[in-house]
mmCIF file of C-alpha atoms in Angstrom:
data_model
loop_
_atom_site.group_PDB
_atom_site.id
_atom_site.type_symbol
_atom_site.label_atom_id
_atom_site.label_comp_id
_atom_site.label_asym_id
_atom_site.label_seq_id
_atom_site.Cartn_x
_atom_site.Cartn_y
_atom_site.Cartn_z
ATOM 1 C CA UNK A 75 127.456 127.267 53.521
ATOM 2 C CA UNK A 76 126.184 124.239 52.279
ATOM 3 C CA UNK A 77 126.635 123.366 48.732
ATOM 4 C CA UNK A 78 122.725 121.706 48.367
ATOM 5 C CA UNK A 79 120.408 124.259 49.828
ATOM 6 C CA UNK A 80 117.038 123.444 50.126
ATOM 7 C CA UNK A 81 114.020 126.445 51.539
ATOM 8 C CA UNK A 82 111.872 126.426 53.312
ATOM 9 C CA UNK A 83 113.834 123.279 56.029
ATOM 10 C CA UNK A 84 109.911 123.087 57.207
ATOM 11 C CA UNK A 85 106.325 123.784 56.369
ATOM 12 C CA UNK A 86 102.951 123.288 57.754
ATOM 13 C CA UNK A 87 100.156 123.636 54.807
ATOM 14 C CA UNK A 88 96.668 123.321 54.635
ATOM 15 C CA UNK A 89 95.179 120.599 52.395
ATOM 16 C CA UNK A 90 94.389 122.439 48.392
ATOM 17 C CA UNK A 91 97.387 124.991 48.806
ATOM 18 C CA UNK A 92 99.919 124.936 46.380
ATOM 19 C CA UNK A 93 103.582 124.432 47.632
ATOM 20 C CA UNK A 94 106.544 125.044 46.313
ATOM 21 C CA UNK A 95 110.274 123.302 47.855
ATOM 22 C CA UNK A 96 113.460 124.979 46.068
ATOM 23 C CA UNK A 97 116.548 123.276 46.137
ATOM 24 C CA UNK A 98 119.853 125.535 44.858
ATOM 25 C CA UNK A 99 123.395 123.820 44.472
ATOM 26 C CA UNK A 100 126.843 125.346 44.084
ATOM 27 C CA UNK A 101 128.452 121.825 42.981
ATOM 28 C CA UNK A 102 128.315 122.771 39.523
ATOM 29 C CA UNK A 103 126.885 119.788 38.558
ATOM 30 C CA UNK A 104 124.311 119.043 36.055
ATOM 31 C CA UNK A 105 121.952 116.255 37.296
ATOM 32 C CA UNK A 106 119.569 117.386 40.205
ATOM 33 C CA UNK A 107 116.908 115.112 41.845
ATOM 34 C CA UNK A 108 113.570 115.100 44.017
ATOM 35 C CA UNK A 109 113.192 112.172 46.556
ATOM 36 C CA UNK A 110 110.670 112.302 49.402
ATOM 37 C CA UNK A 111 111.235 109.924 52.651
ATOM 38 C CA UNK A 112 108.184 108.232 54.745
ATOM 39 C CA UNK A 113 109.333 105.836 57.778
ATOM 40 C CA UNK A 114 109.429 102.363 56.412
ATOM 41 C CA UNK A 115 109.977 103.198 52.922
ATOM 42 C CA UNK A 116 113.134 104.827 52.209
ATOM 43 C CA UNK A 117 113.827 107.043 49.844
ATOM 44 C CA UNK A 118 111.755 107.092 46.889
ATOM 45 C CA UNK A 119 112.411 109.165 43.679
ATOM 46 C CA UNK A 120 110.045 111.878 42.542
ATOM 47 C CA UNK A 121 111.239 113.552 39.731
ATOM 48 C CA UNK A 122 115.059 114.190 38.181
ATOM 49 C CA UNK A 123 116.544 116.387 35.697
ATOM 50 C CA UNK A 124 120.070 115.429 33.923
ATOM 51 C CA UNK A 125 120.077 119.501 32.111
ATOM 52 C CA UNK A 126 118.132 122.379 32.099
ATOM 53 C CA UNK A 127 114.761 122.002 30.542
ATOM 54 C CA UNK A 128 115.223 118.107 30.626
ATOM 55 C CA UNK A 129 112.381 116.646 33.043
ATOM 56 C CA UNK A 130 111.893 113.085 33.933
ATOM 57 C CA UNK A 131 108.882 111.085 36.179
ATOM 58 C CA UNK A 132 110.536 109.099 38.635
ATOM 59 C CA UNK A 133 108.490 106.215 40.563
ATOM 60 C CA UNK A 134 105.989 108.413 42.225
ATOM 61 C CA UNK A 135 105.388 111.610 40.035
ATOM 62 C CA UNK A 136 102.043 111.893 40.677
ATOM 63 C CA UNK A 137 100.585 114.967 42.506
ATOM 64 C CA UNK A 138 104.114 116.330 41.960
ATOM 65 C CA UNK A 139 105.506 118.723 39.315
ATOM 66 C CA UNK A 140 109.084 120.331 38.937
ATOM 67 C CA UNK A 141 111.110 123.330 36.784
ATOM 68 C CA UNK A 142 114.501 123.440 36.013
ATOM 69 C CA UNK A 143 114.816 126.521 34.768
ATOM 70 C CA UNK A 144 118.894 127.208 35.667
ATOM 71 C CA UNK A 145 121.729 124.727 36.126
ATOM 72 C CA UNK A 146 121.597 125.361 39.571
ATOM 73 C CA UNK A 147 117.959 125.406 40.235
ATOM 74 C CA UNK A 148 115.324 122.417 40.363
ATOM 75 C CA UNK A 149 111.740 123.593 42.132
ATOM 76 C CA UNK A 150 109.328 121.068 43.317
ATOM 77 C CA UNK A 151 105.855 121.932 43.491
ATOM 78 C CA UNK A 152 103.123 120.073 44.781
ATOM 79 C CA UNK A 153 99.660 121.627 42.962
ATOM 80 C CA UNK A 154 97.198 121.199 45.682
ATOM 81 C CA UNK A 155 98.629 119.440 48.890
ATOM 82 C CA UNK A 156 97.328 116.401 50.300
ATOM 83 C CA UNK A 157 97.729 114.654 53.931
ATOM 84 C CA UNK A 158 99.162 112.077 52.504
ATOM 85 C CA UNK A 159 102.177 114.233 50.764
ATOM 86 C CA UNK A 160 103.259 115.016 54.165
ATOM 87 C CA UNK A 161 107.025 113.540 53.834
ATOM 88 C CA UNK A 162 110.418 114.841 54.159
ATOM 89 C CA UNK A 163 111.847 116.033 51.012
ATOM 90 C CA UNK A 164 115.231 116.035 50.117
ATOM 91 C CA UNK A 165 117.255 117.262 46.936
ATOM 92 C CA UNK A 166 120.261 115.902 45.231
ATOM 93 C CA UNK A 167 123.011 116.580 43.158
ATOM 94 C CA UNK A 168 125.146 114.727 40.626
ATOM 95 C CA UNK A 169 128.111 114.901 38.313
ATOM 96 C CA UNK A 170 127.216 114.084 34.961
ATOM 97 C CA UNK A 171 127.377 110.640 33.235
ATOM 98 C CA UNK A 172 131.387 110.916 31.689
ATOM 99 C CA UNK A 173 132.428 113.023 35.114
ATOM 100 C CA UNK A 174 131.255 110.308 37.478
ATOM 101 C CA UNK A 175 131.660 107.716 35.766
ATOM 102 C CA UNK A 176 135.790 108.648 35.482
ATOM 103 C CA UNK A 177 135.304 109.340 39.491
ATOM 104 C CA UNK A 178 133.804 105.683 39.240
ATOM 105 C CA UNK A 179 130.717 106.315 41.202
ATOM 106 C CA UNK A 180 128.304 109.740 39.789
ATOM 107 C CA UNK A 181 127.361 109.773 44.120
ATOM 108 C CA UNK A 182 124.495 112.082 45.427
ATOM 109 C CA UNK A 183 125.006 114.483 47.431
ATOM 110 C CA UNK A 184 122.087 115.529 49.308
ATOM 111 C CA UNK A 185 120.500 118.526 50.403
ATOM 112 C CA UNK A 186 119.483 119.223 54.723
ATOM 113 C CA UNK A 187 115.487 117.956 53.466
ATOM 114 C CA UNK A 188 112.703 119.960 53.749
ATOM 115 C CA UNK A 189 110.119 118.375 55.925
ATOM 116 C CA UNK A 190 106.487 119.070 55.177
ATOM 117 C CA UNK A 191 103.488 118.877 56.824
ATOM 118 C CA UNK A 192 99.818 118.913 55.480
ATOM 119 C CA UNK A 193 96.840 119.215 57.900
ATOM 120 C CA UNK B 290 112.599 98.483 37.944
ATOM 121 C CA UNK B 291 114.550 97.984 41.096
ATOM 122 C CA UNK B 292 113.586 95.342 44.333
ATOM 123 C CA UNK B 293 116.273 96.139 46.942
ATOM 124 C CA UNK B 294 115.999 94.240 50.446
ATOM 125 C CA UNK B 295 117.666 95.108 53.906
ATOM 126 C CA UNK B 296 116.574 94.474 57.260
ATOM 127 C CA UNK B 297 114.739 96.745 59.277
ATOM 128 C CA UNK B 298 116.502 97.159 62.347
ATOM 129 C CA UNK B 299 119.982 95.915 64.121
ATOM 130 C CA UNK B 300 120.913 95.918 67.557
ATOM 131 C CA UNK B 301 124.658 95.945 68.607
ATOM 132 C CA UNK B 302 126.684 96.048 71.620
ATOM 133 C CA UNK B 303 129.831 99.272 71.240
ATOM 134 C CA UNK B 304 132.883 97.577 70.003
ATOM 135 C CA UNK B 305 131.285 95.361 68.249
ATOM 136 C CA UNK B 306 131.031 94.298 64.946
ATOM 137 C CA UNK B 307 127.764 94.111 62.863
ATOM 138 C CA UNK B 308 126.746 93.435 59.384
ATOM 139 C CA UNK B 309 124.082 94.711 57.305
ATOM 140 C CA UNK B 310 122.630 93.098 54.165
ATOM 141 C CA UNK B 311 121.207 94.019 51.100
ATOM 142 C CA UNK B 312 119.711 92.183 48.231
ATOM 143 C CA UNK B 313 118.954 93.423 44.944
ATOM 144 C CA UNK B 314 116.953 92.331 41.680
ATOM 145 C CA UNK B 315 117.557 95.578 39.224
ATOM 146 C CA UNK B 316 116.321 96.173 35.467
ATOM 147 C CA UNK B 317 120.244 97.645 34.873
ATOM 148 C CA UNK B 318 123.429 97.692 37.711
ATOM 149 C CA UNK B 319 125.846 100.491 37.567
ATOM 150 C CA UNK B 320 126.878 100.068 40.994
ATOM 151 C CA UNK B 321 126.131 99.649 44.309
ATOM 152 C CA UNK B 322 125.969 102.735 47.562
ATOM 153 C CA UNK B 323 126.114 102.756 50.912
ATOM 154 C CA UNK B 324 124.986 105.393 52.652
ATOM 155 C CA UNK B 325 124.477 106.779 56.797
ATOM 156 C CA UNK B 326 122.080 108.933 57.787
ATOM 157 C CA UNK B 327 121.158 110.138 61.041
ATOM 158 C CA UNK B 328 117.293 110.773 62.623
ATOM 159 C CA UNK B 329 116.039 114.203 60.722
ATOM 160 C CA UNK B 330 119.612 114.824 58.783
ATOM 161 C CA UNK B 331 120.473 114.179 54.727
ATOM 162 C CA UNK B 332 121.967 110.868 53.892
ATOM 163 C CA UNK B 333 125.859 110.952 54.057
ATOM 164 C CA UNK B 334 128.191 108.480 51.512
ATOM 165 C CA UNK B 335 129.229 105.861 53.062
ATOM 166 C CA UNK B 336 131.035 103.844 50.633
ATOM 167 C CA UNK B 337 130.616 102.651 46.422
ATOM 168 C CA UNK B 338 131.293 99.221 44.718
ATOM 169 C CA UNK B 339 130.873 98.248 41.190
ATOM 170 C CA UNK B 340 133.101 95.268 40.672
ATOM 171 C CA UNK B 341 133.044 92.303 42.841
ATOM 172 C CA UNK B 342 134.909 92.482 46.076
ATOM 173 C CA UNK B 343 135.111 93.834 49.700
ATOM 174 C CA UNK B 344 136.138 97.316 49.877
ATOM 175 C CA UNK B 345 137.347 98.562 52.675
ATOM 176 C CA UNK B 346 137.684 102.476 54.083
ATOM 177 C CA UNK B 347 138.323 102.697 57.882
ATOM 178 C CA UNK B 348 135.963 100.831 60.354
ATOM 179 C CA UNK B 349 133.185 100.445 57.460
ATOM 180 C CA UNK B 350 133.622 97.735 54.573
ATOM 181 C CA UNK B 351 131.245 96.987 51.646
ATOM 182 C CA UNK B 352 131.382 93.634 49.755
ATOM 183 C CA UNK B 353 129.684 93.172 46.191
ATOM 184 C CA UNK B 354 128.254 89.966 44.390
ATOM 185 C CA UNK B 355 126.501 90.828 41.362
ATOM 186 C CA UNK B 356 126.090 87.278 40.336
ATOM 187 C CA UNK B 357 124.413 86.928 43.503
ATOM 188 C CA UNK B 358 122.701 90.361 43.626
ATOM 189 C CA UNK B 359 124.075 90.678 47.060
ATOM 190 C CA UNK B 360 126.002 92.914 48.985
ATOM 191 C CA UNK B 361 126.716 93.992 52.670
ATOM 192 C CA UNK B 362 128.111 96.800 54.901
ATOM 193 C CA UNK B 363 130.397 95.511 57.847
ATOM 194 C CA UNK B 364 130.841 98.211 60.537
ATOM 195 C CA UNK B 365 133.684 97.460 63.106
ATOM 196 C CA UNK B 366 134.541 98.967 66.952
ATOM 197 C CA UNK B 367 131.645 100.037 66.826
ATOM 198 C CA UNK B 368 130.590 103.407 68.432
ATOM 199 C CA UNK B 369 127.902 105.260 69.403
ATOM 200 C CA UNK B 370 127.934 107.442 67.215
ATOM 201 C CA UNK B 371 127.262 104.651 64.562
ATOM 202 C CA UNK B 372 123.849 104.672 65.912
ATOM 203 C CA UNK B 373 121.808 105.476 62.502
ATOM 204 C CA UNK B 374 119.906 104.322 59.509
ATOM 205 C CA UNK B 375 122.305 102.582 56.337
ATOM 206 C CA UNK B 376 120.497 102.878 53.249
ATOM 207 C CA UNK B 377 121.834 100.645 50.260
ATOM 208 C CA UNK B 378 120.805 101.728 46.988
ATOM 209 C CA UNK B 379 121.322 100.390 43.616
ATOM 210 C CA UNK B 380 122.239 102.815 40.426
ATOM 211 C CA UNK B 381 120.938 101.897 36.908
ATOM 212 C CA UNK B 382 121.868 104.002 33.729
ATOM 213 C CA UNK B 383 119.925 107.096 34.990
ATOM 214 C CA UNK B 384 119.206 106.908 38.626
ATOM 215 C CA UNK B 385 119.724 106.157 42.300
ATOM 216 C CA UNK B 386 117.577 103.507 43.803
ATOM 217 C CA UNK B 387 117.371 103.006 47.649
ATOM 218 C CA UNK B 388 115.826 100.163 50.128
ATOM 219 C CA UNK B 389 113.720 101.167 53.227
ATOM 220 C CA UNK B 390 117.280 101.232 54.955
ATOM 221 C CA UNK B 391 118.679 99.837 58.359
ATOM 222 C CA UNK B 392 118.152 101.154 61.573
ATOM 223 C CA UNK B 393 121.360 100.105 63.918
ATOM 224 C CA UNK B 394 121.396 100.988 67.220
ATOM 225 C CA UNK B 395 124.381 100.830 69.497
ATOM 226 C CA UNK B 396 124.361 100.152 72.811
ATOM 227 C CA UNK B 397 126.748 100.776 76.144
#
């Protein structure tokens, strides 16, 4: 099993439903992350959490909003889907700040992405 | 915030050796990633550097110049399996930042 699980792996909404991408991890680590992925602009960060409860905007927040409500949980929702939100999605894990930085790098390690379509 | 540059696409013959670049201009530098990932899968590491240097781990080698805010990923014997996107991405105090990545393609 994988140790970043992300449901549902694909989705085809209609534009004004509400949408919600889970991510689960069995790392044991405490920092989790949103990125979403369009062809010719990388990855781009949506939202990340270093604990539970913490919640931080990352460079394009907007129309997107997340929970951490468990170590090993960190939900993305998107409120009322647009076109343009069609992306794939991917979470990601990370060791905390003193734990990676003794492994000398605090590396992602991603989820399989969730791709998602809006009509 | 963070400008990272890398071309958009390489071309490369198998058992070759190509070499992709990657500029930076970050608010904060806590190190530097390389990472592979293949058409519809989740990036894979690929390699880490934080002080100045080549590193070196099999057929792929990173190099770091943070006076120069420069860095590459040298891929050697190449394969075909090679054949994928390299995404560099920069880390500042709290988070990953990537470029638009590389596409490489390998060819017979």
């Amino acid at each position: 099993d994988a140790d970043v699980t992300q449901t549902p792996r694909n989705r085809i909404t209609k534009t004004g439903k509400r949408i919600m991408l889970e991510c689960s991890q069995t790392k044991g680590h405490d920092r989790m992350y949103w990125y979403r992925q369009d062809p010719g602009l990388g990855l781009r960060l949506i939202y990340y959490s270093f604990d539970v409860k913490d919640i931080n905007k990352g460079e394009i927040s907007d129309g997107y909003s997340v929970s951490r409500q468990a170590q090993a949980k960190f939900s993305l929702s998107l409120e009322s889907a647009i076109p343009n939100q069609t992306a794939l999605y991917f979470c990601a894990t990370s060791e905390s700040g003193l734990a990676g930085e003794a492994r000398g790098s605090g590396e992602l390690f991603f989820g399989e992405g969730s791709r998602l379509t809006v009509l | 915030g963070q400008n990272i540059d890398q071309p958009t696409e390489m071309t490369a013959t198998e058992g070759a050796i190509v070499q992709i670049n990657c500029t930076y201009q970050t608010s904060g530098f806590n190190g530097l990633f390389w990472y592979q990932q293949h058409a519809g899968e989740a990036p894979t590491f690929l390699s880490y550097n934080v002080l100045d240097g080549l590193e070196e781990k099999g057929r792929f080698s990173s190099f770091l110049s943070r006076s120069k805010g420069y860095s590459y990923l040298l891929l050697k014997e190449l394969q075909m399996k090679d054949s994928a996107s390299y995404l560099c991405a920069v880390r500042d105090d709290y988070k990953l930042s990537f470029g638009a990545g590389t596409t490489v393609t390998v060819r017979a």
